mmCIF file of C-alpha atoms in Angstrom:
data_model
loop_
_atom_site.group_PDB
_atom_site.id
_atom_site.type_symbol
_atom_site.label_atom_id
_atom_site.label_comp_id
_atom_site.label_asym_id
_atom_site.label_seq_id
_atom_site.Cartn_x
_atom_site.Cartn_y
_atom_site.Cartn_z
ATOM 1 C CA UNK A 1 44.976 94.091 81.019
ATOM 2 C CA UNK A 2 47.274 94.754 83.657
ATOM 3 C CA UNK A 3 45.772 94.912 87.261
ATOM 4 C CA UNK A 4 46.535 96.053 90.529
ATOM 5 C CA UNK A 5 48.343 94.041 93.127
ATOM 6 C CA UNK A 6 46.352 92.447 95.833
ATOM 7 C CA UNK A 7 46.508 94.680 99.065
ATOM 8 C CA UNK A 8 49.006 92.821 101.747
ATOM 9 C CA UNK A 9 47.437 90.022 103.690
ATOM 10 C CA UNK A 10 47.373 90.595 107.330
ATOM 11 C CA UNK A 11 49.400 87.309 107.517
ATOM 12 C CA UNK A 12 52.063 89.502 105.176
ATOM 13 C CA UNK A 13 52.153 92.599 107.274
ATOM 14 C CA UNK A 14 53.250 91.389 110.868
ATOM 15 C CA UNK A 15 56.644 90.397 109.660
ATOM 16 C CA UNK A 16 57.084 93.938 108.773
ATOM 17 C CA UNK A 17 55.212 95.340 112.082
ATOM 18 C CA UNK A 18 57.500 92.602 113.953
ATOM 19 C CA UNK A 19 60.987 94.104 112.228
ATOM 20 C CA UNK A 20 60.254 97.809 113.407
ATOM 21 C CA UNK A 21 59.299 97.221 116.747
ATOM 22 C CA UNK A 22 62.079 95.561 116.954
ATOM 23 C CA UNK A 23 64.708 98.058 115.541
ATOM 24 C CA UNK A 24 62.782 100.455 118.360
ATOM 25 C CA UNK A 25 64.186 98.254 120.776
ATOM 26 C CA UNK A 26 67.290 97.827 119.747
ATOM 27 C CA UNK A 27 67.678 101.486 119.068
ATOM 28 C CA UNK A 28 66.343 101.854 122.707
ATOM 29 C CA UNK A 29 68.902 99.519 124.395
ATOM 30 C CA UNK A 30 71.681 100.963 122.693
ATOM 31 C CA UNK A 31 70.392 105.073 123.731
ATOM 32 C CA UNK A 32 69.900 103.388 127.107
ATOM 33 C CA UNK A 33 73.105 101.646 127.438
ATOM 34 C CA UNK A 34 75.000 105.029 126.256
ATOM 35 C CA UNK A 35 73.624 106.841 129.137
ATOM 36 C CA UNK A 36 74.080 104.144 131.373
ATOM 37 C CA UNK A 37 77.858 104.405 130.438
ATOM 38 C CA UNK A 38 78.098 108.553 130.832
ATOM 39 C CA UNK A 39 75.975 108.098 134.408
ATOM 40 C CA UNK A 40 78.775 105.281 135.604
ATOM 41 C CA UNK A 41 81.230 107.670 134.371
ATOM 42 C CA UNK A 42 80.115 110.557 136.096
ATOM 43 C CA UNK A 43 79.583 108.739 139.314
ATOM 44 C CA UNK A 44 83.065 107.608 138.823
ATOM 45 C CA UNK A 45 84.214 110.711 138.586
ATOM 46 C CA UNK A 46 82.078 112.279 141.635
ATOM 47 C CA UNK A 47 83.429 109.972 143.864
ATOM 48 C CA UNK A 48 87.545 109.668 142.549
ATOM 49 C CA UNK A 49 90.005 111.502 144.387
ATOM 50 C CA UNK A 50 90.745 114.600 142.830
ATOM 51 C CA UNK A 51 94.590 115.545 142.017
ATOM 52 C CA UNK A 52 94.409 119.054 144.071
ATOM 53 C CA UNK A 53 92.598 117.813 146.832
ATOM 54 C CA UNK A 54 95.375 114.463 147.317
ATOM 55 C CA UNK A 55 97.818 117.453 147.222
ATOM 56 C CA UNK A 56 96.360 119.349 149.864
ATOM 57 C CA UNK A 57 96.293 115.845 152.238
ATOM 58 C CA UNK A 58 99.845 115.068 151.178
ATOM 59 C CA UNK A 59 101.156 119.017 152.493
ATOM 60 C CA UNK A 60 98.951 118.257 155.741
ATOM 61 C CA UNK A 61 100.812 114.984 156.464
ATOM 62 C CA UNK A 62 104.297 116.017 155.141
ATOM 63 C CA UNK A 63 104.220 118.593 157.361
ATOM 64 C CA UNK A 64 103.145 117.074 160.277
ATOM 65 C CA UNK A 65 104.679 113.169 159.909
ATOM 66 C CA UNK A 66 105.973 111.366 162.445
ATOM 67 C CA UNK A 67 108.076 108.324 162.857
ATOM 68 C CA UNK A 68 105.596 106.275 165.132
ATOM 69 C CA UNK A 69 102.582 107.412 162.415
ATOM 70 C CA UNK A 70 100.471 104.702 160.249
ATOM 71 C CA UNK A 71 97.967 105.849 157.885
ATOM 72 C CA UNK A 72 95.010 104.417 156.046
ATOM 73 C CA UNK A 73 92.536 104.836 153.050
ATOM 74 C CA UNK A 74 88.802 104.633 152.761
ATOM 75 C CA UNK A 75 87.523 103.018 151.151
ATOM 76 C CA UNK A 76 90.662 101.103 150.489
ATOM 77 C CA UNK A 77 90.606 102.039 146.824
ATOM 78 C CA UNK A 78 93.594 102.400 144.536
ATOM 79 C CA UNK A 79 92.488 105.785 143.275
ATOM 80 C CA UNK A 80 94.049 107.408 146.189
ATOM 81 C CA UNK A 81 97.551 107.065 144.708
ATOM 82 C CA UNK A 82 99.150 105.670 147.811
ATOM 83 C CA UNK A 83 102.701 106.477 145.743
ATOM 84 C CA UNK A 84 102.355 109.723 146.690
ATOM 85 C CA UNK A 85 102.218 109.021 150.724
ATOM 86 C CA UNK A 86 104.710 106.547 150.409
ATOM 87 C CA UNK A 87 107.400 109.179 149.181
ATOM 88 C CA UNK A 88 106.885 110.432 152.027
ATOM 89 C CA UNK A 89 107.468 108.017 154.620
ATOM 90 C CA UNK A 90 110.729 106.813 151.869
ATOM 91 C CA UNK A 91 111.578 110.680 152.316
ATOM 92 C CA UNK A 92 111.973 109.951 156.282
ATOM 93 C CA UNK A 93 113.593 106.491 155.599
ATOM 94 C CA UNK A 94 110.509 105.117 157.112
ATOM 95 C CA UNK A 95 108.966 101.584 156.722
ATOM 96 C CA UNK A 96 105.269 102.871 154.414
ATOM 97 C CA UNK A 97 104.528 98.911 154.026
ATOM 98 C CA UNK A 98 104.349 98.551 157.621
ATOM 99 C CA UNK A 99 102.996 101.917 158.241
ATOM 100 C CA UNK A 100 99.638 101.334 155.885
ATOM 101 C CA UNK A 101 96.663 100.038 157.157
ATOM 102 C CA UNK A 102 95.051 97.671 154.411
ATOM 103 C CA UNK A 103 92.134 96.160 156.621
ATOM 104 C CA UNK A 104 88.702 98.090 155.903
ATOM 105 C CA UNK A 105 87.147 98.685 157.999
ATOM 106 C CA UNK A 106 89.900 99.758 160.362
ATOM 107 C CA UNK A 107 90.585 97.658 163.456
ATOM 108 C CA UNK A 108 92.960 98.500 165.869
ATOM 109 C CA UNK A 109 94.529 95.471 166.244
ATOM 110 C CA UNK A 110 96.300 96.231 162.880
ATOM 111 C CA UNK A 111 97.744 99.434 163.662
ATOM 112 C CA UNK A 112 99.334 98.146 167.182
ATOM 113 C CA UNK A 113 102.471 99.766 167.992
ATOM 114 C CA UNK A 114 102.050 103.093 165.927
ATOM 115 C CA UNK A 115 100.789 106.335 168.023
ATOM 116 C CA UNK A 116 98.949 108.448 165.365
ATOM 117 C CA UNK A 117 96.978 106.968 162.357
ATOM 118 C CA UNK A 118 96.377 109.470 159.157
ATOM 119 C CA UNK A 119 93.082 108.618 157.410
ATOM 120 C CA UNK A 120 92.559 109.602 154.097
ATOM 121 C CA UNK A 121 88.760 109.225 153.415
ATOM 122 C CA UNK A 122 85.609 110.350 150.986
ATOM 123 C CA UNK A 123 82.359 110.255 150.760
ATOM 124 C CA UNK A 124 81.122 109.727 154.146
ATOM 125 C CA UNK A 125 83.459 106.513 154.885
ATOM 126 C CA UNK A 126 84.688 107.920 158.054
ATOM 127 C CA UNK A 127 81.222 108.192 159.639
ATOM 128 C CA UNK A 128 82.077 105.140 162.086
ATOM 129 C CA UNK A 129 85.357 105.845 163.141
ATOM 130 C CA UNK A 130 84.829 106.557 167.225
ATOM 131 C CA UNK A 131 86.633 102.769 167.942
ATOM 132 C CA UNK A 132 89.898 104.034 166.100
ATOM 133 C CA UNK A 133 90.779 106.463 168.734
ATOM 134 C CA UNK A 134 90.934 109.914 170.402
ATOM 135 C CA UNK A 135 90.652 112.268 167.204
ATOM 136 C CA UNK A 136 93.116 114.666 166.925
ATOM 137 C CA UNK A 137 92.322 116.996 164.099
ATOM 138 C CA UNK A 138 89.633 116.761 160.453
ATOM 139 C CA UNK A 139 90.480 118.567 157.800
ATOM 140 C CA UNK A 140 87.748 119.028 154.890
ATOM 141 C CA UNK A 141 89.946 118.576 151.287
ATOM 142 C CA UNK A 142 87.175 119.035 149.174
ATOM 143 C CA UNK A 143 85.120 116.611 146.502
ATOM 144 C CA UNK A 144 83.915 114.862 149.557
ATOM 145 C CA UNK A 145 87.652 114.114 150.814
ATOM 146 C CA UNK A 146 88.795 114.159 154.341
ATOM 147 C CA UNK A 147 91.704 114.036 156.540
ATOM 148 C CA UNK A 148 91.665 112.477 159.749
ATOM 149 C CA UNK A 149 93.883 111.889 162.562
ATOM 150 C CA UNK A 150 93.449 109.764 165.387
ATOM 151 C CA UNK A 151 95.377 109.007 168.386
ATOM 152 C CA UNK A 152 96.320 105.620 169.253
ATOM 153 C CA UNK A 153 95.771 103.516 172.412
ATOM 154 C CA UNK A 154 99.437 103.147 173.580
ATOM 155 C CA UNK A 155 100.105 99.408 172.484
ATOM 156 C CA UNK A 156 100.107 96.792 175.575
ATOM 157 C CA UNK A 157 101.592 93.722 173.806
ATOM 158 C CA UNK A 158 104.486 92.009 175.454
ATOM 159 C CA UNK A 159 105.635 89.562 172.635
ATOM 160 C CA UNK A 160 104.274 89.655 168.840
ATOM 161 C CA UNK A 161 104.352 85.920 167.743
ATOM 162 C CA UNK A 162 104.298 86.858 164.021
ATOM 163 C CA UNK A 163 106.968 89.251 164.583
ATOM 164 C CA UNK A 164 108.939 86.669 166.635
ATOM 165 C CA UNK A 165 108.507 83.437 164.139
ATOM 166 C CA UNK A 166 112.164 82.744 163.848
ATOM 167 C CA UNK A 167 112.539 82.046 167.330
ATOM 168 C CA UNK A 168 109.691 79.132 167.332
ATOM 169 C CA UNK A 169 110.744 75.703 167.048
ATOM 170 C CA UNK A 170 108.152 74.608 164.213
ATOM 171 C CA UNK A 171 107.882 71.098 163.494
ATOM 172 C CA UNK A 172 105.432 68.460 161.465
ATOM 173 C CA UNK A 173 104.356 65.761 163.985
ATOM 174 C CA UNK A 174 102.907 62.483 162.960
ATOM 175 C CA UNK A 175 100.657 60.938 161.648
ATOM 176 C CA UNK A 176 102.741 57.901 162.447
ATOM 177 C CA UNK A 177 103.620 57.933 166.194
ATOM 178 C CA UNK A 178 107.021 58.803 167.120
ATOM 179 C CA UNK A 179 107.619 60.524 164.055
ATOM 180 C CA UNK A 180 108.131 64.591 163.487
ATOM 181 C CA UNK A 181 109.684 66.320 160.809
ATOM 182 C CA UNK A 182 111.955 70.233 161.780
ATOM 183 C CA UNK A 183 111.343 73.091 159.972
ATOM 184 C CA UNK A 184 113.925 75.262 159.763
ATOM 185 C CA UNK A 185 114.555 79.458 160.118
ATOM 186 C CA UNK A 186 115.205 81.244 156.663
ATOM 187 C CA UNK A 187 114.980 84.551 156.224
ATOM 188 C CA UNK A 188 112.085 85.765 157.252
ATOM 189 C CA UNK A 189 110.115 82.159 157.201
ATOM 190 C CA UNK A 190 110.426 78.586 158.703
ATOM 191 C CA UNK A 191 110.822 76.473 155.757
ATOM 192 C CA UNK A 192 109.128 73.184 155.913
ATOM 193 C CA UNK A 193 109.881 70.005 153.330
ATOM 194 C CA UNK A 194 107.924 69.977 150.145
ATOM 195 C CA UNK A 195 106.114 72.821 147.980
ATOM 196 C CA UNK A 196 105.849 76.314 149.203
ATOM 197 C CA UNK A 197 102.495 76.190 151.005
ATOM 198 C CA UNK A 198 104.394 73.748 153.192
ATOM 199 C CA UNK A 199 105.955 76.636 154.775
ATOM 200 C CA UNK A 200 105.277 79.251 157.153
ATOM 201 C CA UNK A 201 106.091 83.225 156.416
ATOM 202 C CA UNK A 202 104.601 86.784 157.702
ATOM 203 C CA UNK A 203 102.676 88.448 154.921
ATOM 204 C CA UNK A 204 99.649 90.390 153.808
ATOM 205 C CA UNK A 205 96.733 88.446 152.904
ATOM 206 C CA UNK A 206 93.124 88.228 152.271
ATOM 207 C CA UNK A 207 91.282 86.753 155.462
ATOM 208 C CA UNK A 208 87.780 88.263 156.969
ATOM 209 C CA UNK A 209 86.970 89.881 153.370
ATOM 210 C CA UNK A 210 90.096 92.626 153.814
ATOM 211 C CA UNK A 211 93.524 92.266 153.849
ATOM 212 C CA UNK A 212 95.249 91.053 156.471
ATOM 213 C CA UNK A 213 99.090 90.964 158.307
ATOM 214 C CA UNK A 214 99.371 87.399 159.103
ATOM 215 C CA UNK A 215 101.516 84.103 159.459
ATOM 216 C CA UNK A 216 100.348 81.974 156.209
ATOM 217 C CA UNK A 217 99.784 78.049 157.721
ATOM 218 C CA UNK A 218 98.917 74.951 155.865
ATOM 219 C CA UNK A 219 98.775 71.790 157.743
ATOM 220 C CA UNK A 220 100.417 69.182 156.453
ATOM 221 C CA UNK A 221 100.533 65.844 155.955
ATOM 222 C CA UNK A 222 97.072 64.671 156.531
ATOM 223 C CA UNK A 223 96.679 63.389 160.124
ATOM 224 C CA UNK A 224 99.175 65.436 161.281
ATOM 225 C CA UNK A 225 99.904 68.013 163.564
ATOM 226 C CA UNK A 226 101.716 71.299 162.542
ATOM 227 C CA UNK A 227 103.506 72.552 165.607
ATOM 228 C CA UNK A 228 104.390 76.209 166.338
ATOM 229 C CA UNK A 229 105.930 76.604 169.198
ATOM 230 C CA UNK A 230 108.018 79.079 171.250
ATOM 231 C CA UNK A 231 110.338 78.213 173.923
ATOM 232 C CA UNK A 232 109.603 80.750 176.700
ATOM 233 C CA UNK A 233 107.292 83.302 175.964
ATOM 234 C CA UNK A 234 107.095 86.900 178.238
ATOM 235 C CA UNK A 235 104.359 86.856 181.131
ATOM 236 C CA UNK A 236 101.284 89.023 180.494
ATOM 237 C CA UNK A 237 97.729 88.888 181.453
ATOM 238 C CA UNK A 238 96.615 86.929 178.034
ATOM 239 C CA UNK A 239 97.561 85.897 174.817
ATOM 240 C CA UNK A 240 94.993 87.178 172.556
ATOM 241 C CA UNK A 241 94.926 86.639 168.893
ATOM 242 C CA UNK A 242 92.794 86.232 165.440
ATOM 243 C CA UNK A 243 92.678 83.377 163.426
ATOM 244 C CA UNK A 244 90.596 82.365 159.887
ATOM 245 C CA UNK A 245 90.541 80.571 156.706
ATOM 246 C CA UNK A 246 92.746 82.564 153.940
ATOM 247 C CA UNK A 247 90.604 83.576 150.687
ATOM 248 C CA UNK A 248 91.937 80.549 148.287
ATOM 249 C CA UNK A 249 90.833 78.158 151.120
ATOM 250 C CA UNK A 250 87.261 79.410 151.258
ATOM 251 C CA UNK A 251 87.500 79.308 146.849
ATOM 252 C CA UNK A 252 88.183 75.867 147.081
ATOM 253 C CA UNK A 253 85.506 73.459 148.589
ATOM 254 C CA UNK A 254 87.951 70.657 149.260
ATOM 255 C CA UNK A 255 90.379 69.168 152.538
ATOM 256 C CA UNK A 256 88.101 69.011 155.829
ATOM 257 C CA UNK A 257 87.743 71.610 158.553
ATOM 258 C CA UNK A 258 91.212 72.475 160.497
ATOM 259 C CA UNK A 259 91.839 72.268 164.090
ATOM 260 C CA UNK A 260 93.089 74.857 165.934
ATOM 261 C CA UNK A 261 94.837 74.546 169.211
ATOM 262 C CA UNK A 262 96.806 76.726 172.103
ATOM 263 C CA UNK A 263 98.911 74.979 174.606
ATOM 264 C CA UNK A 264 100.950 76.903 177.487
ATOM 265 C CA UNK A 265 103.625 75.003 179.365
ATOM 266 C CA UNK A 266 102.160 71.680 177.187
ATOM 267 C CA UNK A 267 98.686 72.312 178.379
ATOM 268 C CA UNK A 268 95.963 72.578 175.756
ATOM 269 C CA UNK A 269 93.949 75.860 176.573
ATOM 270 C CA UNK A 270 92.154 76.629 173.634
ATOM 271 C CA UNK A 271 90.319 74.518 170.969
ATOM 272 C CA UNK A 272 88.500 75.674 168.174
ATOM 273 C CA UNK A 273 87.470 74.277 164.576
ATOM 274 C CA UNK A 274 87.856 76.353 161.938
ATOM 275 C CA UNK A 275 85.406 75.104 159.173
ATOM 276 C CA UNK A 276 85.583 75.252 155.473
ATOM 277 C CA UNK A 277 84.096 78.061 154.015
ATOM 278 C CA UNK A 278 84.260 79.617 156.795
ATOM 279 C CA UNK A 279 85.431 83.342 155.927
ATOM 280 C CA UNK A 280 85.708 85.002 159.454
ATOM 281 C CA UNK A 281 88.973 86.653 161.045
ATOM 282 C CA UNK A 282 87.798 84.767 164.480
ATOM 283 C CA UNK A 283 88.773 86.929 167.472
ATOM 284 C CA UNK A 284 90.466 84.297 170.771
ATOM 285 C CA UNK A 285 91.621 84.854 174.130
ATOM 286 C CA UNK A 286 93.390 83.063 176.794
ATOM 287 C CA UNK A 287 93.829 84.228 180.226
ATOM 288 C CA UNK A 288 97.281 83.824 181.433
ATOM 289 C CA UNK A 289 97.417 83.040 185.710
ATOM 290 C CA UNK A 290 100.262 83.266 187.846
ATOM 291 C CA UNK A 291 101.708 79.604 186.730
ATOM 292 C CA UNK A 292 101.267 80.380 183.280
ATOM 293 C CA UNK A 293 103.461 83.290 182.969
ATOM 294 C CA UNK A 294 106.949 82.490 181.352
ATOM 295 C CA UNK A 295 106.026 79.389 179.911
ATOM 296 C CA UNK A 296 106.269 77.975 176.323
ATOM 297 C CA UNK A 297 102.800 78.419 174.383
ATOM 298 C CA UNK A 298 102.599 76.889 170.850
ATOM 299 C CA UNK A 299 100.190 77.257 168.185
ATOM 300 C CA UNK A 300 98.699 73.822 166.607
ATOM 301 C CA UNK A 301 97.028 73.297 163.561
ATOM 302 C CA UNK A 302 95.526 69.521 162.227
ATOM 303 C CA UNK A 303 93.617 68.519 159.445
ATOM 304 C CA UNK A 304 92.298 65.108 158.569
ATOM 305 C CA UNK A 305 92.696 66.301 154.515
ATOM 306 C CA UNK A 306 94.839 69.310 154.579
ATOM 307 C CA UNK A 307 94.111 70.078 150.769
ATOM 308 C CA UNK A 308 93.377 73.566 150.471
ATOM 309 C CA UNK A 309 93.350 74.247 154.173
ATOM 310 C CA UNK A 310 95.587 77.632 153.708
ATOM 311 C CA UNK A 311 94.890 79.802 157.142
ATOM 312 C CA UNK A 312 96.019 82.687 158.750
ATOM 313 C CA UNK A 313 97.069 83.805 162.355
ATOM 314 C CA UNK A 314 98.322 86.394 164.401
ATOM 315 C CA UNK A 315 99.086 86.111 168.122
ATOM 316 C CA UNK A 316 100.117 88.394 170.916
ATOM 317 C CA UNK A 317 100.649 88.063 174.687
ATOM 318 C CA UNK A 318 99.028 91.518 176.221
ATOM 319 C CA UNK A 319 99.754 92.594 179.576
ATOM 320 C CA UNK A 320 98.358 97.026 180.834
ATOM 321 C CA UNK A 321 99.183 99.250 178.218
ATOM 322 C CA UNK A 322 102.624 101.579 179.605
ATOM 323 C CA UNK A 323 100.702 104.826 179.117
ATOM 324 C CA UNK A 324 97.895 107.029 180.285
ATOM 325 C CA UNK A 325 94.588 105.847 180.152
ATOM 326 C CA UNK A 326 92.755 105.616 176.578
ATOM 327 C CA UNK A 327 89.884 108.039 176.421
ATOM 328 C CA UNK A 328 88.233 108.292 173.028
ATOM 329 C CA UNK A 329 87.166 112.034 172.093
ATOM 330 C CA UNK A 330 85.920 113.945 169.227
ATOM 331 C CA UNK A 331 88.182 116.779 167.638
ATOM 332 C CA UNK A 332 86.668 120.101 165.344
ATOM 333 C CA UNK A 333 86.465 119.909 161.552
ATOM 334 C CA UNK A 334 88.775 122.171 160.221
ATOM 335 C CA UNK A 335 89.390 123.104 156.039
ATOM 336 C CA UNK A 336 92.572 122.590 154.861
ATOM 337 C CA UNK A 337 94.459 125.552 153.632
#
């Protein structure tokens, strides 16, 4: 006699309880993570320059571009197809490199020597903008987009020491007494004995979390001193200048913390230690007095373990600004055409 099976054991049914709860959730992560995915994309989307509205900035500029203009993107994203200001500049057989401002936020300092700066920016970036300069003119592109331009203070420097590195005498001194080491001028660097970091050149890199124009420095060997150092050097009122670890020195937690020094006419004027880790772009100043002016200054830079101790710095000696006094101002939003 045949009988009926034994109704499931409670024992028997949480397995199968257990197996849809969790296809649910797995259903519900992957529903979730689809939407996820569209939002993202949309928000993407909201917030990426549109072709017809880069268009409408590149007429603006190409109609209005001057040889002493700079220009600048925020945020400093690659989505606003820099190719297509650059033609323009290479149209004018201007210098774009030199001409764009990387650093974001925007600081001055970078953008010394132009008089207008272009800024192409979305989504509320430009709302702190008042320490660029006097603004000239803001056109609305659309999607969020704006054009901005600013006019510059007129610059005051008297003698760029990045610009002028193949006239310093650089040299490696120590650590044994007596003995130094000459780097020599190439191109557009002073090349020092050994590998490449050994040397110093002018380039863009990242220092202060944005990127940076800057002389790359390494000191080297440990114990030594790594000697930058210009003959005679314009009068002015001061040298001022930035200085700060470059990103691969902060990455690696190894060498010790760098000294860095100032001397005018041999005299140390400035000391500071720039730590490891340390990511700032460190702001300096040094007044420069009546006996001070037309003197040598060098730039020093000693670690006890140089290993990783890659740095950055960028020097100028200031004196009043040949033009009419800088007064910041707000100009009218305008639509483009």
């Amino acid at each position: 006699m045949q009988t009926s099976p034994p109704p499931p054991s409670s024992a028997s049914a949480r397995p199968t309880w257990l197996a849809r709860l969790g296809a649910w959730l797995l259903l519900g992560c992957v529903v979730a993570s689809a939407l996820w995915f569209v939002v993202q994309r949309y928000q993407r989307g909201a917030a990426s320059p549109q072709t017809a509205h880069l268009e409408a900035a590149v007429a603006i500029v190409d109609a209005e571009l001057r040889k002493d203009d700079a220009i600048a993107f925020l945020p400093s994203w690659t989505a606003a197809q820099r190719w297509r200001f650059e033609a323009l500049w290479k149209k004018r057989d201007l210098d774009f490199v030199r001409a764009w401002m990387p650093g974001d936020p925007i600081d001055p300092w970078d953008a010394d020597g132009f008089a207008r700066l272009w800024v192409l920016t979305t989504h509320n970036h430009h709302a702190d903008l008042t320490h660029v300069g006097r603004q000239l003119r803001a056109e609305q592109l659309g999607g969020g987009m704006r054009l901005l331009l600013f006019a510059l203070a007129p610059s005051a420097t008297r003698f760029d020491f990045q610009a002028q590195l193949g006239k310093a005498d650089v040299r490696r001194i120590g650590p044994k007494p007596g003995v130094q080491e000459r780097c020599r001028h190439v191109g557009d660097s002073q090349k020092c004995k050994g590998d490449w970091w050994t040397s110093i050149s002018a380039a863009m890199h990242e220092v202060g979390n944005t990127r940076r124009r800057c002389l790359f420095v390494q000191p080297h060997p440990a114990g030594a001193t790594l000697r930058l150092r210009w003959p005679i050097v314009p009068g002015g009122d001061a040298i001022v200048g930035r200085v700060g670890n470059q990103l691969w020195a902060v990455r690696y937690d190894e060498g010790s913390d760098v000294r860095f020094s100032v001397r005018v006419g041999g005299k140390i004027v400035h000391t500071q230690l720039i730590a490891r880790g340390d990511f700032r772009w460190h702001r300096w100043r040094v007044p420069l007095g009546p006996d001070d002016q037309e003197k040598s200054v060098a730039l020093e830079f000693a670690a006890a373990d140089p290993t990783w101790r890659q740095l950055c710095v960028d020097a100028r000696v200031v004196g009043k600004a040949a033009g009419p006094e800088f007064m910041p101002s707000t100009a009218t939003e305008t639509n483009a055409p």
